[in-house]
Amino acid sequence: MQQRHKKTISILAGTLALTAAIAALACSLLTAKVTAADGQESRIIYIDRDDTPDSVRTKSALGWRWNLYTKLLPYRPRTGRYRIESGTTCLALYRQLRSGMQEPAKLLVPTSRTMPKLAAALSKSLMADSAEIASALTDSTFCADHGYTTATIPALFIPNTYEVYWDTSVEKLIERMQRENQRFWTAERKAKAEACGLSREQVATLASIVDEETANNDEKPIIAGLYLNRLRRGMPLQADPTVKYATGDFALRRILNVHLKTESPYNTYRIKGLPPGPIRIASIAGLEAVLNHAEHNYLYMCAKEDFSGTHNFASTLSEHYRNARRYRKALNARGIR
């Protein structure tokens, strides 16, 4: 009898110990919390197309708990950018990754000069790499499918900061940019473009030239008005920034006769009218400068000899020559070739 009693007590003790272990395990699975490194309040996990359940397990740092969670709730990798708050339970983190509850990323669309440079900037906030984005933006079929050419595609982008999901595809990104473009082009702005005799793409093209001429936003409507005056008179724009674009040398500080001879549809010293498309992503200030251009009689402009980044304007060629002589003298004095 006593031996049976001891056996019963032993079984009971074992059961209690097992129950306690199970309870401890359950408590650990349900209530254990994750911590961010270095005392940070949160950390970011990126799950990309190449990730596997094992690699996500490593990134999540859930350790042995991951294996148990996957037995109860099978996991398939969901791409995305996930913010993990310190103090989140391990189970909540697993559920977050399993359900694809990612945090949007901030996407900056800058006023880039070329599509490869734009692609490099966009790829910093997206899963898609710069080569993938650049390939799409320089592909004639892809651009045509979205209503643009490879020359006019820069007109699609309105510089701003947008919230997008990190794993947004290039196709979805362009669709988003089209919605943002349509949002920018209100009925009022469309009417102003029509009054200028320009399409939306042509407004962006002229705005890109204005942006390259000056960083002074107060001067941009004056320059826009000058170029519109030349267009209305059938005069070539003779815009130096288009020559830089045509040569591909954006570091040029002085435009010489040899540069003016560059054979290119972007060289507005050799062609009349606007070039085929923007020479950079036009800024909102540039776009507004064209739509709200200053009314005046100026036909000529020349950088000021004080190198302030602003210009001397002229209505006559003789006045323009005087301004140009002063500027050339200043360039020579500084040894700028």
XYZ file of C-alpha atoms in Angstrom:
337
model
C 0.000 0.000 0.000
C 2.744 2.433 0.951
C 4.620 1.674 -2.254
C 1.465 2.298 -4.278
C 0.978 5.578 -2.420
C 4.532 6.672 -3.240
C 3.983 5.773 -6.895
C 0.791 7.794 -6.954
C 2.568 10.775 -5.422
C 5.383 10.383 -7.942
C 2.949 10.281 -10.857
C 1.094 13.271 -9.464
C 4.339 15.194 -9.010
C 5.382 14.338 -12.545
C 2.023 15.401 -13.901
C 2.205 18.671 -12.000
C 5.732 19.260 -13.263
C 4.668 18.526 -16.827
C 1.629 20.751 -16.437
C 3.822 23.520 -15.077
C 6.272 23.100 -17.963
C 3.446 23.198 -20.489
C 1.997 26.263 -18.785
C 5.405 27.941 -18.815
C 5.836 27.076 -22.475
C 2.365 28.350 -23.304
C 3.028 31.512 -21.357
C 6.300 32.009 -23.223
C 4.631 31.437 -26.570
C 1.745 33.794 -25.812
C 3.298 36.564 -23.759
C 7.041 36.671 -24.546
C 7.968 39.987 -26.134
C 10.466 41.043 -28.766
C 13.044 43.741 -28.120
C 14.660 46.127 -30.568
C 18.423 46.249 -30.801
C 20.430 48.859 -28.940
C 17.468 49.996 -26.911
C 15.613 51.331 -29.959
C 11.832 51.589 -29.808
C 11.441 49.662 -33.061
C 13.284 47.941 -35.861
C 12.543 47.286 -39.519
C 12.427 43.870 -41.182
C 12.528 43.626 -44.989
C 11.135 40.470 -46.590
C 11.986 40.273 -50.291
C 11.263 37.891 -53.139
C 14.251 35.691 -52.342
C 13.335 35.091 -48.717
C 12.377 31.641 -47.453
C 10.668 30.647 -44.183
C 14.132 29.891 -42.761
C 15.556 33.289 -43.700
C 12.491 35.049 -42.307
C 12.910 33.030 -39.104
C 16.432 34.434 -38.834
C 15.340 37.990 -39.581
C 12.501 37.814 -37.063
C 14.820 36.558 -34.293
C 11.962 34.457 -32.865
C 14.245 31.458 -32.427
C 12.661 28.236 -31.229
C 9.249 29.870 -30.913
C 9.106 30.225 -34.712
C 9.138 26.438 -35.165
C 6.230 25.978 -32.792
C 4.203 28.808 -34.337
C 4.606 27.304 -37.816
C 3.199 24.010 -36.548
C 0.021 25.770 -35.461
C -0.144 28.445 -38.196
C 1.754 27.516 -41.384
C 3.826 30.368 -42.839
C 4.397 31.508 -46.417
C 6.732 34.493 -46.965
C 4.932 37.772 -47.667
C 7.193 40.464 -49.101
C 7.180 43.831 -47.423
C 8.669 46.329 -45.018
C 7.647 45.506 -41.465
C 8.119 47.742 -38.454
C 8.518 45.728 -35.279
C 7.736 47.727 -32.171
C 9.670 46.897 -29.025
C 7.299 45.214 -26.592
C 5.300 43.441 -29.292
C 4.654 39.841 -28.311
C 6.442 37.187 -30.297
C 3.112 35.713 -31.348
C 1.882 39.110 -32.560
C 5.067 39.517 -34.593
C 4.588 36.115 -36.181
C 0.999 36.962 -37.038
C 2.100 40.310 -38.464
C 4.629 38.667 -40.775
C 2.216 35.875 -41.673
C -0.607 38.258 -42.620
C 1.585 40.732 -44.494
C 0.742 43.702 -42.263
C 3.567 45.943 -43.470
C 4.208 49.636 -42.912
C 4.213 52.061 -45.894
C 7.532 53.595 -46.896
C 8.199 57.239 -47.738
C 8.951 57.521 -51.455
C 10.674 60.712 -52.580
C 10.256 61.587 -56.259
C 13.079 64.060 -56.953
C 13.685 66.395 -59.887
C 16.178 64.028 -61.489
C 17.860 64.842 -64.804
C 17.740 61.325 -66.270
C 15.617 58.232 -65.898
C 18.533 56.117 -64.571
C 19.113 58.732 -61.854
C 15.402 58.777 -61.040
C 15.406 54.983 -60.901
C 18.359 55.017 -58.496
C 16.539 57.474 -56.232
C 13.263 55.524 -56.260
C 14.963 52.186 -55.590
C 16.145 53.474 -52.204
C 12.559 53.157 -50.963
C 11.400 50.156 -53.000
C 12.085 46.451 -53.275
C 12.559 46.869 -57.041
C 16.167 47.672 -57.871
C 17.308 50.622 -59.978
C 18.016 48.470 -63.043
C 14.463 47.091 -63.048
C 12.929 50.557 -62.744
C 15.249 52.136 -65.330
C 14.586 49.307 -67.765
C 10.841 49.984 -67.589
C 11.167 53.767 -67.908
C 13.386 53.461 -70.982
C 11.284 50.771 -72.648
C 9.169 52.195 -75.479
C 6.455 49.547 -75.164
C 6.113 49.979 -71.409
C 5.906 53.764 -71.767
C 3.380 53.509 -74.620
C 1.184 51.229 -72.529
C 0.889 54.103 -70.035
C 0.320 56.857 -72.580
C 3.879 58.191 -72.897
C 7.001 57.866 -74.995
C 10.491 57.349 -73.631
C 10.988 61.089 -74.237
C 7.814 62.279 -72.485
C 7.772 59.805 -69.568
C 9.515 62.342 -67.260
C 6.333 64.453 -67.519
C 4.470 61.727 -65.628
C 6.256 62.374 -62.352
C 5.190 65.142 -59.969
C 8.001 65.682 -57.437
C 6.777 65.045 -53.918
C 6.972 62.552 -51.076
C 4.459 59.725 -51.272
C 3.537 56.790 -49.062
C 3.848 53.464 -50.876
C 4.402 49.887 -49.875
C 8.035 48.837 -50.174
C 7.166 45.804 -52.323
C 5.117 47.835 -54.821
C 5.862 46.583 -58.329
C 7.092 48.930 -61.053
C 3.746 48.535 -62.813
C 1.813 49.498 -59.670
C 4.217 52.365 -59.021
C 3.536 53.866 -62.452
C -0.192 53.443 -61.921
C 0.161 55.345 -58.642
C 2.171 58.091 -60.356
C -0.569 58.364 -62.991
C -3.152 58.942 -60.255
C -0.921 61.583 -58.653
C -0.419 63.218 -62.045
C -4.169 63.341 -62.622
C -4.639 64.785 -59.134
C -2.130 67.565 -59.916
C -3.711 68.406 -63.256
C -6.896 70.016 -62.014
C -9.436 71.567 -64.385
C -7.935 74.984 -63.625
C -4.401 73.905 -64.506
C -5.590 72.184 -67.691
C -7.335 75.401 -68.731
C -4.161 77.413 -68.124
C -2.114 74.961 -70.189
C -4.624 75.247 -73.029
C -4.430 79.045 -72.808
C -0.644 78.720 -73.281
C -1.234 76.516 -76.308
C 0.566 73.640 -74.642
C -0.245 70.050 -73.741
C 0.519 68.811 -70.233
C 3.668 67.104 -71.507
C 4.767 70.333 -73.216
C 4.179 72.300 -70.031
C 6.454 69.834 -68.217
C 9.034 70.137 -71.004
C 9.139 73.934 -70.841
C 9.081 73.826 -67.023
C 12.116 71.521 -67.042
C 14.044 74.072 -69.112
C 12.988 76.880 -66.778
C 14.131 74.811 -63.780
C 17.531 74.304 -65.395
C 17.874 78.015 -66.124
C 17.494 79.128 -62.520
C 16.934 77.965 -58.957
C 15.318 81.322 -58.178
C 11.592 80.612 -58.008
C 10.712 84.314 -58.225
C 12.446 84.537 -61.602
C 10.923 81.388 -63.095
C 7.624 82.990 -64.275
C 9.663 85.668 -66.105
C 11.784 83.062 -67.888
C 8.695 81.001 -68.725
C 7.055 84.100 -70.222
C 10.190 84.807 -72.270
C 10.238 81.337 -73.806
C 6.522 81.482 -74.531
C 7.123 84.780 -76.333
C 9.751 83.086 -78.493
C 7.483 80.127 -79.224
C 4.650 82.417 -80.297
C 6.970 84.272 -82.670
C 8.362 81.090 -84.166
C 11.835 81.814 -82.805
C 14.118 78.995 -81.648
C 14.301 78.838 -77.864
C 18.112 78.826 -77.872
C 18.089 77.522 -74.303
C 21.564 76.605 -73.057
C 20.286 73.838 -70.733
C 18.978 71.939 -73.752
C 22.487 72.028 -75.226
C 23.897 70.517 -72.042
C 21.259 67.799 -72.227
C 22.031 67.187 -75.903
C 25.760 66.787 -75.203
C 25.144 64.702 -72.087
C 27.670 66.849 -70.231
C 25.762 68.412 -67.353
C 28.961 69.828 -65.875
C 29.408 72.338 -68.704
C 29.862 75.817 -67.255
C 30.264 77.629 -70.540
C 28.406 76.887 -73.764
C 30.707 77.318 -76.776
C 29.997 77.340 -80.514
C 31.158 73.738 -80.785
C 28.429 72.731 -78.322
C 25.784 74.673 -80.254
C 26.484 72.489 -83.300
C 25.499 69.280 -81.485
C 23.102 67.274 -83.632
C 20.156 66.450 -81.387
C 16.388 67.012 -81.299
C 17.039 68.502 -77.842
C 19.393 71.207 -79.101
C 17.072 74.223 -79.292
C 19.726 76.229 -81.114
C 19.235 73.887 -84.095
C 15.512 73.100 -83.829
C 12.480 75.324 -83.514
C 9.872 74.711 -80.858
C 10.156 72.531 -77.811
C 12.379 69.448 -77.586
C 10.704 65.998 -77.662
C 10.300 65.873 -73.891
C 11.480 67.226 -70.528
C 15.204 67.502 -69.882
C 14.582 66.632 -66.234
C 11.673 65.940 -63.879
C 10.108 69.399 -63.690
C 9.565 70.861 -60.226
C 6.139 71.989 -59.082
C 7.529 75.539 -58.979
C 8.604 75.158 -62.610
C 5.229 73.810 -63.688
C 3.421 76.628 -61.894
C 5.800 79.166 -63.447
C 4.748 78.097 -66.939
C 1.050 77.983 -66.095
C 1.245 81.356 -64.351
C 3.947 82.946 -66.492
C 4.696 86.669 -66.406
C 3.395 88.781 -69.287
C 6.158 90.978 -70.761
C 8.042 91.694 -73.997
C 11.326 89.987 -73.152
C 12.848 87.773 -75.839
C 16.412 87.417 -74.571
C 18.133 86.560 -71.333
C 21.689 86.288 -70.113
C 23.112 85.253 -66.768
C 24.074 88.217 -64.626
C 27.745 89.029 -64.405
C 27.612 88.865 -60.594
C 27.034 85.058 -60.784
C 23.999 85.399 -58.512
C 22.137 82.752 -60.491
C 19.689 85.344 -61.806
C 19.458 86.970 -65.239
C 19.435 90.194 -67.205
C 16.459 90.321 -69.566
C 16.124 92.191 -72.829
C 13.484 92.936 -75.441
C 15.945 93.848 -78.204
C 18.966 92.091 -79.612
C 21.230 95.106 -79.112
C 20.373 95.242 -75.426
C 20.962 91.515 -75.155
C 24.412 91.849 -76.757
C 25.388 94.410 -74.131
C 24.284 92.045 -71.362
C 26.138 89.147 -72.994
C 29.382 91.146 -73.279
C 29.315 91.907 -69.566
C 28.787 88.257 -68.746
C 31.564 87.044 -71.069
C 33.920 89.564 -69.510
C 33.074 88.199 -66.054
C 33.657 84.613 -67.236
C 37.023 85.531 -68.695
C 38.012 87.332 -65.508
C 37.349 84.141 -63.561
C 39.111 81.941 -66.069
C 35.981 79.920 -66.807
C 36.380 78.195 -70.175
